[in-house]
PDB file of C-alpha atoms in Angstrom:
ATOM      1  CA  MET A   3       9.475 -10.396  22.102  1.00 45.00           C
ATOM      2  CA  ARG A   4      12.177 -11.662  21.024  1.00 49.00           C
ATOM      3  CA  THR A   5      14.570  -8.155  19.202  1.00 49.00           C
ATOM      4  CA  ASN A   6      16.075  -8.951  16.130  1.00 49.00           C
ATOM      5  CA  PRO A   7      19.978  -7.602  16.863  1.00 55.00           C
ATOM      6  CA  GLU A   8      21.431  -8.750  13.159  1.00 71.00           C
ATOM      7  CA  PRO A   9      21.480  -5.737  10.276  1.00 82.00           C
ATOM      8  CA  VAL A  10      18.611  -6.362   8.014  1.00 96.00           C
ATOM      9  CA  LYS A  11      18.029  -5.216   4.682  1.00 98.00           C
ATOM     10  CA  ILE A  12      14.764  -5.161   3.450  1.00 98.00           C
ATOM     11  CA  ALA A  13      14.011  -4.480  -0.332  1.00 98.00           C
ATOM     12  CA  VAL A  14      10.947  -2.727  -1.649  1.00 98.00           C
ATOM     13  CA  ILE A  15      10.035  -2.879  -4.969  1.00 98.00           C
ATOM     14  CA  GLY A  16       7.583  -0.940  -6.993  1.00 98.00           C
ATOM     15  CA  THR A  17       7.756   3.024  -5.722  1.00 98.00           C
ATOM     16  CA  GLY A  18       4.224   4.015  -6.009  1.00 96.00           C
ATOM     17  CA  ASN A  19       1.713   4.884  -3.217  1.00 96.00           C
ATOM     18  CA  VAL A  20       1.985   2.270  -1.514  1.00 97.00           C
ATOM     19  CA  GLY A  21       5.938   1.938  -2.063  1.00 98.00           C
ATOM     20  CA  ALA A  22       6.925   4.473  -1.145  1.00 98.00           C
ATOM     21  CA  THR A  23       4.764   4.755   1.954  1.00 98.00           C
ATOM     22  CA  THR A  24       6.097   1.323   3.340  1.00 98.00           C
ATOM     23  CA  ALA A  25       9.559   2.529   2.839  1.00 98.00           C
ATOM     24  CA  TYR A  26       8.656   4.664   5.101  1.00 98.00           C
ATOM     25  CA  ALA A  27       6.545   3.869   7.972  1.00 98.00           C
ATOM     26  CA  LEU A  28      10.121   1.142   7.588  1.00 98.00           C
ATOM     27  CA  LEU A  29      12.722   4.241   8.365  1.00 98.00           C
ATOM     28  CA  LEU A  30      10.829   5.575  11.078  1.00 97.00           C
ATOM     29  CA  SER A  31      10.099   1.923  12.859  1.00 97.00           C
ATOM     30  CA  GLY A  32      14.116   1.266  13.116  1.00 96.00           C
ATOM     31  CA  LEU A  33      13.504  -2.295  11.836  1.00 97.00           C
ATOM     32  CA  ALA A  34      15.577  -2.339   8.669  1.00 97.00           C
ATOM     33  CA  ALA A  35      19.626  -1.327   8.640  1.00 97.00           C
ATOM     34  CA  GLU A  36      18.886  -1.043   4.636  1.00 98.00           C
ATOM     35  CA  ILE A  37      16.455  -0.416   2.447  1.00 98.00           C
ATOM     36  CA  VAL A  38      16.260  -0.905  -1.495  1.00 98.00           C
ATOM     37  CA  LEU A  39      14.077   0.534  -3.025  1.00 98.00           C
ATOM     38  CA  LEU A  40      13.267  -0.489  -7.308  1.00 98.00           C
ATOM     39  CA  ASP A  41      10.827   0.437  -9.430  1.00 98.00           C
ATOM     40  CA  VAL A  42      10.532   0.295 -13.322  1.00 97.00           C
ATOM     41  CA  ASN A  43      10.881   4.235 -13.092  1.00 97.00           C
ATOM     42  CA  ARG A  44      14.620   4.637 -12.524  1.00 97.00           C
ATOM     43  CA  THR A  45      14.685   7.755 -11.982  1.00 98.00           C
ATOM     44  CA  LYS A  46      11.526   8.061  -8.960  1.00 98.00           C
ATOM     45  CA  ALA A  47      12.935   5.186  -7.125  1.00 98.00           C
ATOM     46  CA  GLU A  48      16.046   7.528  -6.894  1.00 98.00           C
ATOM     47  CA  GLY A  49      14.385  10.490  -6.321  1.00 98.00           C
ATOM     48  CA  GLU A  50      12.041   8.337  -3.558  1.00 98.00           C
ATOM     49  CA  ALA A  51      15.447   6.998  -2.070  1.00 98.00           C
ATOM     50  CA  MET A  52      17.587  10.600  -1.513  1.00 98.00           C
ATOM     51  CA  ASP A  53      14.036  12.173   0.043  1.00 98.00           C
ATOM     52  CA  LEU A  54      13.623   9.117   2.587  1.00 98.00           C
ATOM     53  CA  ASP A  55      17.510   9.838   3.254  1.00 98.00           C
ATOM     54  CA  HIS A  56      16.611  13.590   4.191  1.00 98.00           C
ATOM     55  CA  ALA A  57      15.355  11.733   6.799  1.00 97.00           C
ATOM     56  CA  LEU A  58      17.366   9.723   8.549  1.00 97.00           C
ATOM     57  CA  PRO A  59      18.676  12.977  11.083  1.00 96.00           C
ATOM     58  CA  PHE A  60      15.841  12.982  12.926  1.00 96.00           C
ATOM     59  CA  SER A  61      14.747   8.988  12.237  1.00 94.00           C
ATOM     60  CA  HIS A  62      17.256   5.795  12.734  1.00 94.00           C
ATOM     61  CA  PRO A  63      20.508   4.927  11.572  1.00 95.00           C
ATOM     62  CA  ALA A  64      19.972   3.272   7.866  1.00 97.00           C
ATOM     63  CA  ARG A  65      21.479   2.959   4.178  1.00 97.00           C
ATOM     64  CA  VAL A  66      18.077   3.742   2.399  1.00 98.00           C
ATOM     65  CA  TRP A  67      18.775   3.840  -1.576  1.00 98.00           C
ATOM     66  CA  ALA A  68      17.669   2.949  -5.139  1.00 98.00           C
ATOM     67  CA  GLY A  69      18.836  -0.646  -6.506  1.00 97.00           C
ATOM     68  CA  ASP A  70      18.573  -3.511  -9.350  1.00 97.00           C
ATOM     69  CA  TYR A  71      17.325  -6.658  -8.844  1.00 98.00           C
ATOM     70  CA  ALA A  72      21.657  -8.150  -7.534  1.00 98.00           C
ATOM     71  CA  ASP A  73      20.730  -5.384  -5.152  1.00 98.00           C
ATOM     72  CA  CYS A  74      17.991  -7.653  -2.899  1.00 98.00           C
ATOM     73  CA  ALA A  75      20.297  -9.846  -2.410  1.00 97.00           C
ATOM     74  CA  GLY A  76      20.608 -10.549   1.473  1.00 97.00           C
ATOM     75  CA  ALA A  77      17.653  -8.909   2.240  1.00 98.00           C
ATOM     76  CA  ALA A  78      15.263 -11.191   4.694  1.00 98.00           C
ATOM     77  CA  ILE A  79      11.887  -9.378   3.219  1.00 98.00           C
ATOM     78  CA  THR A  80      11.617  -8.590  -0.242  1.00 98.00           C
ATOM     79  CA  ILE A  81       8.580  -6.755  -0.466  1.00 98.00           C
ATOM     80  CA  ILE A  82       6.580  -6.553  -3.888  1.00 98.00           C
ATOM     81  CA  ALA A  83       4.094  -3.315  -4.252  1.00 98.00           C
ATOM     82  CA  ALA A  84       4.941  -3.198  -7.679  1.00 97.00           C
ATOM     83  CA  GLY A  85       1.279  -2.759 -10.844  1.00 94.00           C
ATOM     84  CA  THR A  86      -0.730  -1.051 -11.544  1.00 88.00           C
ATOM     85  CA  ASN A  87      -4.099   0.355  -9.942  1.00 79.00           C
ATOM     86  CA  GLN A  88      -7.414  -0.760 -10.779  1.00 70.00           C
ATOM     87  CA  ARG A  89      -8.847   2.005 -14.420  1.00 67.00           C
ATOM     88  CA  PRO A  90     -12.237   3.370 -14.770  1.00 60.00           C
ATOM     89  CA  GLY A  91     -14.209  -0.058 -16.089  1.00 59.00           C
ATOM     90  CA  GLU A  92     -11.382  -2.494 -15.540  1.00 64.00           C
ATOM     91  CA  ASN A  93     -12.907  -5.473 -13.560  1.00 70.00           C
ATOM     92  CA  ARG A  94     -11.294  -7.181 -10.717  1.00 74.00           C
ATOM     93  CA  LEU A  95      -9.899 -10.282 -12.997  1.00 75.00           C
ATOM     94  CA  ASP A  96      -8.844  -7.722 -15.784  1.00 83.00           C
ATOM     95  CA  LEU A  97      -6.645  -5.901 -13.107  1.00 88.00           C
ATOM     96  CA  ALA A  98      -5.467  -9.998 -11.949  1.00 90.00           C
ATOM     97  CA  LYS A  99      -4.201 -10.484 -15.258  1.00 91.00           C
ATOM     98  CA  HIS A 100      -1.951  -7.174 -16.013  1.00 92.00           C
ATOM     99  CA  ASN A 101      -0.569  -7.217 -13.089  1.00 95.00           C
ATOM    100  CA  ALA A 102       0.324 -11.220 -12.853  1.00 95.00           C
ATOM    101  CA  THR A 103       2.466 -10.180 -15.936  1.00 94.00           C
ATOM    102  CA  ILE A 104       4.239  -7.447 -14.323  1.00 96.00           C
ATOM    103  CA  PHE A 105       4.315 -10.640 -11.660  1.00 97.00           C
ATOM    104  CA  ARG A 106       6.113 -12.866 -14.535  1.00 96.00           C
ATOM    105  CA  ASP A 107       8.979 -10.218 -15.418  1.00 96.00           C
ATOM    106  CA  ILE A 108       9.625  -9.435 -11.299  1.00 97.00           C
ATOM    107  CA  ILE A 109       9.573 -12.882  -9.391  1.00 97.00           C
ATOM    108  CA  PRO A 110      12.155 -14.615 -10.876  1.00 97.00           C
ATOM    109  CA  GLN A 111      14.266 -11.545 -10.660  1.00 97.00           C
ATOM    110  CA  VAL A 112      13.842 -11.511  -7.013  1.00 98.00           C
ATOM    111  CA  VAL A 113      14.213 -15.019  -6.228  1.00 97.00           C
ATOM    112  CA  ARG A 114      17.449 -15.049  -8.289  1.00 97.00           C
ATOM    113  CA  TYR A 115      19.377 -13.318  -5.737  1.00 97.00           C
ATOM    114  CA  ALA A 116      17.220 -13.525  -2.393  1.00 96.00           C
ATOM    115  CA  THR A 117      17.030 -16.612  -1.947  1.00 95.00           C
ATOM    116  CA  ASP A 118      16.422 -17.344   1.603  1.00 94.00           C
ATOM    117  CA  GLY A 119      14.502 -14.858   2.384  1.00 97.00           C
ATOM    118  CA  ILE A 120      10.553 -13.938   2.710  1.00 98.00           C
ATOM    119  CA  LEU A 121       8.561 -12.438   0.240  1.00 98.00           C
ATOM    120  CA  LEU A 122       5.757  -9.818   1.151  1.00 98.00           C
ATOM    121  CA  ILE A 123       2.628  -9.091  -1.797  1.00 98.00           C
ATOM    122  CA  ALA A 124       0.723  -5.815  -1.249  1.00 98.00           C
ATOM    123  CA  THR A 125      -0.190  -5.373  -4.752  1.00 97.00           C
ATOM    124  CA  ASP A 126      -3.717  -6.305  -5.891  1.00 94.00           C
ATOM    125  CA  PRO A 127      -5.493  -8.672  -6.023  1.00 95.00           C
ATOM    126  CA  VAL A 128      -3.097  -9.532  -2.999  1.00 96.00           C
ATOM    127  CA  ASP A 129      -4.496 -12.647  -2.562  1.00 97.00           C
ATOM    128  CA  VAL A 130      -4.774 -13.624  -6.857  1.00 97.00           C
ATOM    129  CA  LEU A 131      -1.017 -12.318  -6.598  1.00 97.00           C
ATOM    130  CA  THR A 132       0.767 -14.072  -3.194  1.00 98.00           C
ATOM    131  CA  TYR A 133      -0.395 -17.235  -5.626  1.00 97.00           C
ATOM    132  CA  ALA A 134       0.717 -16.530  -8.602  1.00 97.00           C
ATOM    133  CA  SER A 135       3.922 -14.928  -6.658  1.00 98.00           C
ATOM    134  CA  TRP A 136       4.236 -18.447  -4.671  1.00 97.00           C
ATOM    135  CA  LYS A 137       3.662 -20.105  -7.687  1.00 96.00           C
ATOM    136  CA  LEU A 138       6.115 -18.080  -9.929  1.00 96.00           C
ATOM    137  CA  SER A 139       8.806 -18.569  -7.258  1.00 97.00           C
ATOM    138  CA  GLY A 140       9.263 -21.950  -6.377  1.00 96.00           C
ATOM    139  CA  PHE A 141       9.392 -20.950  -2.444  1.00 98.00           C
ATOM    140  CA  PRO A 142       7.700 -23.204   0.446  1.00 97.00           C
ATOM    141  CA  PRO A 143       4.423 -21.614   1.149  1.00 97.00           C
ATOM    142  CA  ASN A 144       5.220 -20.210   4.416  1.00 98.00           C
ATOM    143  CA  ARG A 145       8.175 -18.200   2.706  1.00 98.00           C
ATOM    144  CA  VAL A 146       5.344 -16.203   0.506  1.00 98.00           C
ATOM    145  CA  ILE A 147       2.513 -13.673   2.321  1.00 98.00           C
ATOM    146  CA  GLY A 148       0.330 -11.651   1.380  1.00 98.00           C
ATOM    147  CA  SER A 149      -0.833  -8.381   3.356  1.00 98.00           C
ATOM    148  CA  GLY A 150      -4.372 -10.176   3.127  1.00 97.00           C
ATOM    149  CA  THR A 151      -7.249  -9.013   5.573  1.00 98.00           C
ATOM    150  CA  ILE A 152      -4.424  -7.384   7.820  1.00 98.00           C
ATOM    151  CA  LEU A 153      -6.175  -3.789   6.897  1.00 97.00           C
ATOM    152  CA  ASP A 154      -9.639  -5.164   6.713  1.00 98.00           C
ATOM    153  CA  THR A 155      -9.650  -6.337   9.715  1.00 98.00           C
ATOM    154  CA  ALA A 156      -7.912  -3.518  11.453  1.00 98.00           C
ATOM    155  CA  ARG A 157     -10.698  -1.119  10.071  1.00 98.00           C
ATOM    156  CA  PHE A 158     -13.400  -4.169  11.152  1.00 98.00           C
ATOM    157  CA  ARG A 159     -12.154  -3.628  14.564  1.00 98.00           C
ATOM    158  CA  TYR A 160     -11.638   0.814  14.410  1.00 98.00           C
ATOM    159  CA  LEU A 161     -15.051   0.095  13.252  1.00 98.00           C
ATOM    160  CA  ILE A 162     -16.331  -1.561  16.835  1.00 97.00           C
ATOM    161  CA  GLY A 163     -15.025   1.061  18.733  1.00 97.00           C
ATOM    162  CA  GLN A 164     -16.196   3.759  17.306  1.00 96.00           C
ATOM    163  CA  HIS A 165     -19.499   2.101  17.824  1.00 96.00           C
ATOM    164  CA  PHE A 166     -18.934   1.365  21.132  1.00 96.00           C
ATOM    165  CA  ARG A 167     -16.467   3.836  21.889  1.00 95.00           C
ATOM    166  CA  ILE A 168     -14.183   1.772  22.836  1.00 96.00           C
ATOM    167  CA  ASP A 169      -9.889   1.771  22.328  1.00 97.00           C
ATOM    168  CA  PRO A 170      -9.764  -0.420  19.144  1.00 96.00           C
ATOM    169  CA  GLN A 171      -7.037  -2.456  20.261  1.00 95.00           C
ATOM    170  CA  SER A 172      -9.588  -3.390  22.492  1.00 96.00           C
ATOM    171  CA  VAL A 173     -11.966  -4.980  20.300  1.00 97.00           C
ATOM    172  CA  HIS A 174     -10.888  -8.122  18.901  1.00 97.00           C
ATOM    173  CA  GLY A 175     -12.476  -9.656  15.373  1.00 97.00           C
ATOM    174  CA  TYR A 176     -11.142 -11.115  12.380  1.00 98.00           C
ATOM    175  CA  ILE A 177     -12.067 -10.674   8.584  1.00 98.00           C
ATOM    176  CA  ILE A 178     -11.087 -13.638   6.476  1.00 98.00           C
ATOM    177  CA  GLY A 179     -10.927 -15.455   2.692  1.00 97.00           C
ATOM    178  CA  GLU A 180     -10.933 -12.341   0.198  1.00 96.00           C
ATOM    179  CA  HIS A 181      -9.501  -9.293   0.741  1.00 96.00           C
ATOM    180  CA  GLY A 182     -12.067  -7.881  -0.838  1.00 92.00           C
ATOM    181  CA  ASP A 183     -15.815  -8.167  -2.108  1.00 93.00           C
ATOM    182  CA  SER A 184     -16.197 -11.351  -0.662  1.00 95.00           C
ATOM    183  CA  GLU A 185     -14.568 -11.102   2.099  1.00 97.00           C
ATOM    184  CA  VAL A 186     -15.830 -12.622   5.617  1.00 98.00           C
ATOM    185  CA  PRO A 187     -16.217 -10.670   8.705  1.00 98.00           C
ATOM    186  CA  VAL A 188     -16.385 -13.647  12.066  1.00 98.00           C
ATOM    187  CA  TRP A 189     -18.663 -12.057  14.148  1.00 97.00           C
ATOM    188  CA  SER A 190     -19.549 -15.013  16.313  1.00 97.00           C
ATOM    189  CA  LEU A 191     -16.254 -14.394  18.104  1.00 97.00           C
ATOM    190  CA  ALA A 192     -15.490 -11.153  17.614  1.00 97.00           C
ATOM    191  CA  ASN A 193     -15.564  -9.482  21.726  1.00 97.00           C
ATOM    192  CA  ILE A 194     -14.231  -6.725  23.514  1.00 97.00           C
ATOM    193  CA  ALA A 195     -12.237  -7.238  25.951  1.00 93.00           C
ATOM    194  CA  GLY A 196     -12.924 -11.182  25.816  1.00 94.00           C
ATOM    195  CA  VAL A 197     -16.463 -10.569  25.875  1.00 96.00           C
ATOM    196  CA  GLY A 198     -18.665 -11.670  22.861  1.00 96.00           C
ATOM    197  CA  MET A 199     -20.424  -8.742  21.576  1.00 94.00           C
ATOM    198  CA  PRO A 200     -24.056  -9.829  21.969  1.00 95.00           C
ATOM    199  CA  GLU A 201     -23.231 -10.565  25.871  1.00 96.00           C
ATOM    200  CA  PHE A 202     -20.597  -7.411  25.704  1.00 95.00           C
ATOM    201  CA  CYS A 203     -23.950  -4.944  25.243  1.00 95.00           C
ATOM    202  CA  GLN A 204     -25.620  -7.341  27.652  1.00 94.00           C
ATOM    203  CA  HIS A 205     -23.735  -6.054  30.716  1.00 94.00           C
ATOM    204  CA  GLU A 206     -23.108  -2.387  29.467  1.00 94.00           C
ATOM    205  CA  GLY A 207     -26.753  -1.974  29.306  1.00 93.00           C
ATOM    206  CA  LEU A 208     -26.398  -1.202  25.632  1.00 92.00           C
ATOM    207  CA  THR A 209     -28.426  -2.968  22.715  1.00 90.00           C
ATOM    208  CA  TYR A 210     -26.870  -5.473  19.815  1.00 92.00           C
ATOM    209  CA  ASP A 211     -28.054  -4.125  16.781  1.00 93.00           C
ATOM    210  CA  ASP A 212     -27.747  -6.775  13.588  1.00 94.00           C
ATOM    211  CA  GLN A 213     -27.825  -3.918  11.629  1.00 96.00           C
ATOM    212  CA  ALA A 214     -25.802  -1.459  13.204  1.00 96.00           C
ATOM    213  CA  MET A 215     -23.183  -4.772  12.852  1.00 96.00           C
ATOM    214  CA  GLU A 216     -24.040  -5.171   9.185  1.00 97.00           C
ATOM    215  CA  ALA A 217     -23.140  -1.118   8.524  1.00 97.00           C
ATOM    216  CA  ILE A 218     -20.194  -1.850  10.237  1.00 97.00           C
ATOM    217  CA  PHE A 219     -19.430  -4.869   8.097  1.00 97.00           C
ATOM    218  CA  ARG A 220     -20.388  -3.494   4.838  1.00 97.00           C
ATOM    219  CA  GLN A 221     -18.464   0.243   6.093  1.00 97.00           C
ATOM    220  CA  THR A 222     -15.135  -2.029   6.179  1.00 97.00           C
ATOM    221  CA  ARG A 223     -16.057  -4.389   2.659  1.00 96.00           C
ATOM    222  CA  ASP A 224     -16.185  -0.466   1.246  1.00 95.00           C
ATOM    223  CA  ALA A 225     -13.657   1.277   2.907  1.00 95.00           C
ATOM    224  CA  GLY A 226     -11.093   1.230   0.465  1.00 92.00           C
ATOM    225  CA  ASN A 227     -13.600   2.405  -2.843  1.00 90.00           C
ATOM    226  CA  GLU A 228     -14.992   5.270  -0.279  1.00 93.00           C
ATOM    227  CA  ILE A 229     -10.850   6.598   0.036  1.00 94.00           C
ATOM    228  CA  ILE A 230     -10.033   6.125  -3.187  1.00 91.00           C
ATOM    229  CA  ARG A 231     -13.383   8.064  -4.486  1.00 90.00           C
ATOM    230  CA  ARG A 232     -12.001  10.847  -2.328  1.00 93.00           C
ATOM    231  CA  LYS A 233      -8.387  11.301  -2.423  1.00 92.00           C
ATOM    232  CA  GLY A 234      -7.427   8.727  -5.416  1.00 89.00           C
ATOM    233  CA  ALA A 235      -5.387   5.808  -3.279  1.00 90.00           C
ATOM    234  CA  THR A 236      -5.547   4.446  -0.199  1.00 93.00           C
ATOM    235  CA  TYR A 237      -2.241   3.369   1.225  1.00 96.00           C
ATOM    236  CA  TYR A 238      -0.968   4.932   4.947  1.00 97.00           C
ATOM    237  CA  ALA A 239      -2.814   2.096   6.763  1.00 97.00           C
ATOM    238  CA  VAL A 240      -1.518  -0.260   4.589  1.00 97.00           C
ATOM    239  CA  ALA A 241       1.860   0.965   4.787  1.00 98.00           C
ATOM    240  CA  THR A 242       1.255   0.721   8.493  1.00 98.00           C
ATOM    241  CA  GLY A 243       0.032  -2.559   8.095  1.00 98.00           C
ATOM    242  CA  MET A 244       2.909  -3.897   6.119  1.00 98.00           C
ATOM    243  CA  VAL A 245       5.697  -2.819   8.959  1.00 98.00           C
ATOM    244  CA  ARG A 246       3.742  -4.528  11.402  1.00 98.00           C
ATOM    245  CA  ILE A 247       4.065  -7.597   9.322  1.00 98.00           C
ATOM    246  CA  VAL A 248       7.810  -7.067   8.696  1.00 98.00           C
ATOM    247  CA  GLU A 249       7.909  -6.336  12.822  1.00 98.00           C
ATOM    248  CA  ALA A 250       6.079  -9.544  13.716  1.00 98.00           C
ATOM    249  CA  ILE A 251       8.211 -11.402  10.625  1.00 98.00           C
ATOM    250  CA  LEU A 252      11.773  -9.718  12.185  1.00 98.00           C
ATOM    251  CA  ARG A 253      11.717 -10.080  15.717  1.00 97.00           C
ATOM    252  CA  ASP A 254       9.746 -13.717  15.673  1.00 98.00           C
ATOM    253  CA  GLU A 255       7.368 -12.958  17.418  1.00 98.00           C
ATOM    254  CA  ASN A 256       4.477 -15.769  16.470  1.00 98.00           C
ATOM    255  CA  ALA A 257       2.032 -12.826  15.950  1.00 98.00           C
ATOM    256  CA  LEU A 258      -1.258 -13.847  14.712  1.00 98.00           C
ATOM    257  CA  LEU A 259      -2.126 -11.551  11.621  1.00 98.00           C
ATOM    258  CA  THR A 260      -4.609 -12.192   8.972  1.00 98.00           C
ATOM    259  CA  VAL A 261      -2.279 -12.631   6.016  1.00 98.00           C
ATOM    260  CA  SER A 262      -3.088 -14.380   3.023  1.00 98.00           C
ATOM    261  CA  SER A 263      -1.128 -17.645   2.465  1.00 97.00           C
ATOM    262  CA  LEU A 264      -2.019 -20.833   1.527  1.00 97.00           C
ATOM    263  CA  ALA A 265      -4.539 -22.126   2.260  1.00 91.00           C
ATOM    264  CA  ALA A 266      -5.097 -25.667   3.886  1.00 84.00           C
ATOM    265  CA  HIS A 267      -8.425 -25.885   5.957  1.00 90.00           C
ATOM    266  CA  TYR A 268     -11.478 -26.340   5.654  1.00 94.00           C
ATOM    267  CA  GLY A 269     -12.027 -28.338   3.046  1.00 92.00           C
ATOM    268  CA  ILE A 270      -9.562 -25.760   1.057  1.00 95.00           C
ATOM    269  CA  ASN A 271      -7.035 -25.885  -1.156  1.00 93.00           C
ATOM    270  CA  GLU A 272      -4.985 -24.502  -3.884  1.00 93.00           C
ATOM    271  CA  VAL A 273      -6.218 -20.939  -3.137  1.00 96.00           C
ATOM    272  CA  CYS A 274      -4.488 -18.339  -0.625  1.00 97.00           C
ATOM    273  CA  LEU A 275      -6.578 -15.990   1.208  1.00 97.00           C
ATOM    274  CA  SER A 276      -6.346 -14.721   4.473  1.00 98.00           C
ATOM    275  CA  LEU A 277      -6.923 -16.498   8.149  1.00 97.00           C
ATOM    276  CA  PRO A 278      -5.527 -15.406  11.170  1.00 97.00           C
ATOM    277  CA  THR A 279      -1.779 -16.653  11.061  1.00 98.00           C
ATOM    278  CA  LYS A 280       1.060 -17.413  13.017  1.00 98.00           C
ATOM    279  CA  VAL A 281       4.107 -15.159  11.825  1.00 98.00           C
ATOM    280  CA  ASN A 282       7.464 -15.027  12.889  1.00 98.00           C
ATOM    281  CA  ARG A 283      11.011 -15.736  11.544  1.00 97.00           C
ATOM    282  CA  ASN A 284       9.583 -18.737   9.081  1.00 97.00           C
ATOM    283  CA  GLY A 285       7.315 -16.194   7.919  1.00 98.00           C
ATOM    284  CA  ALA A 286       3.578 -17.668   7.831  1.00 98.00           C
ATOM    285  CA  ASP A 287       4.277 -20.556  10.568  1.00 97.00           C
ATOM    286  CA  HIS A 288       0.553 -21.991  11.203  1.00 96.00           C
ATOM    287  CA  ILE A 289      -2.782 -21.026  10.411  1.00 96.00           C
ATOM    288  CA  LEU A 290      -5.171 -21.274  12.527  1.00 96.00           C
ATOM    289  CA  GLN A 291      -8.087 -23.401  12.184  1.00 94.00           C
ATOM    290  CA  LEU A 292     -11.487 -21.780  13.889  1.00 96.00           C
ATOM    291  CA  PRO A 293     -14.181 -22.560  14.963  1.00 97.00           C
ATOM    292  CA  LEU A 294     -16.434 -21.092  12.886  1.00 97.00           C
ATOM    293  CA  ASN A 295     -20.520 -21.077  12.455  1.00 97.00           C
ATOM    294  CA  GLN A 296     -22.060 -22.442   8.964  1.00 97.00           C
ATOM    295  CA  GLU A 297     -22.638 -18.942   7.598  1.00 97.00           C
ATOM    296  CA  GLU A 298     -19.115 -17.987   8.325  1.00 98.00           C
ATOM    297  CA  LEU A 299     -18.016 -21.559   6.770  1.00 98.00           C
ATOM    298  CA  SER A 300     -20.079 -20.873   3.719  1.00 98.00           C
ATOM    299  CA  GLY A 301     -19.108 -17.287   2.731  1.00 98.00           C
ATOM    300  CA  LEU A 302     -15.162 -18.743   3.315  1.00 98.00           C
ATOM    301  CA  VAL A 303     -15.911 -21.397   0.979  1.00 97.00           C
ATOM    302  CA  LYS A 304     -17.507 -19.222  -1.619  1.00 97.00           C
ATOM    303  CA  SER A 305     -14.754 -16.803  -1.463  1.00 97.00           C
ATOM    304  CA  ALA A 306     -11.997 -19.269  -1.443  1.00 97.00           C
ATOM    305  CA  GLU A 307     -13.875 -19.998  -5.020  1.00 96.00           C
ATOM    306  CA  SER A 308     -14.056 -16.664  -6.014  1.00 95.00           C
ATOM    307  CA  VAL A 309      -9.925 -15.871  -5.792  1.00 96.00           C
ATOM    308  CA  LYS A 310      -9.468 -19.587  -7.126  1.00 95.00           C
ATOM    309  CA  ALA A 311     -11.892 -18.519 -10.589  1.00 93.00           C
ATOM    310  CA  ALA A 312      -9.534 -15.393 -10.570  1.00 93.00           C
ATOM    311  CA  ILE A 313      -6.309 -17.932 -10.643  1.00 94.00           C
ATOM    312  CA  ARG A 314      -7.433 -20.086 -12.524  1.00 92.00           C
ATOM    313  CA  ALA A 315      -7.997 -17.280 -15.624  1.00 89.00           C
ATOM    314  CA  LEU A 316      -4.427 -16.559 -15.217  1.00 89.00           C
ATOM    315  CA  ASN A 317      -3.539 -19.826 -16.361  1.00 82.00           C
ATOM    316  CA  LEU A 318       0.111 -20.179 -14.616  1.00 79.00           C
ATOM    317  CA  ASP A 319       0.628 -23.716 -14.190  1.00 67.00           C
ATOM    318  CA  ALA A 320       0.962 -23.670 -17.890  1.00 52.00           C
ATOM    319  CA  SER A 321       3.391 -20.671 -18.446  1.00 48.00           C
ATOM    320  CA  HIS A 322       5.557 -19.490 -15.416  1.00 47.00           C
ATOM    321  CA  GLU A 323       9.150 -19.732 -14.758  1.00 43.00           C
ATOM    322  CA  THR A 324       9.434 -21.411 -11.406  1.00 41.00           C
ATOM    323  CA  ALA A 325      13.086 -20.085 -10.311  1.00 38.00           C
ATOM    324  CA  ALA A 326      16.456 -22.306  -9.556  1.00 33.00           C
TER     325      ALA A 326
END
């Protein structure tokens, strides 16, 4: 694994639950020498920066402060976690329109200063807003990345591990497509220690139960809603996933992560969604084309169409500002 010896600045825009927790996880990781926080509520950003500063004696040397868009200059990565959560009675399209309006203000101001960095999007609906960020920024596609299904994939691996009493780090499997209701589990390639799931069960004297596997997927897909129902928001796991993406970029790892980026496989185009992607210093450097079975491929195409419908409703081509 390559290291990153140069001092690194990371900007975090939006200091709500996800943004603030991501900044905290970044501080503990030691990946950034500078972390600048921006929020429409400047006082909130200042309070978060003060709190993080007081953790410095227990963590890694860094400079943490509340800033303005000009402070994004020189940022290797700008994380965007600004926006609103879905309100009761609000559908996904309403949320997309509302947060896209916020992004129309944010993105041009970020790219005015952070001209050479990578945009990393956390705000939901993340696939739609990753596409919007690409359009609004004028950046090449590899430099605009969404958190995508990195969290869904982690939940998937965790739940399979729980079912078989195996460390989830020894479980390999992907959730692809939209981060949302139309996401697709790639059961055909899921494995434990390199052994396919049915074969693993056969060798270990276990029963491979299709209904149990379907329940695992439903729990994966619905986990966010279940957490929100219980505590109001999700942020620990997604913040950890964001830091994992940052790490892969800064350390030039060529790690395969299910981030959201502009798709160009399976006849799918003009949409951002998640597939295993080689992430390195260039950002989303290369998307893998998995050997999907027909059911998985059909699900992925349907997922892409769902995201495309939301993108079309934003009418980005008619009204976006492209940064110089």
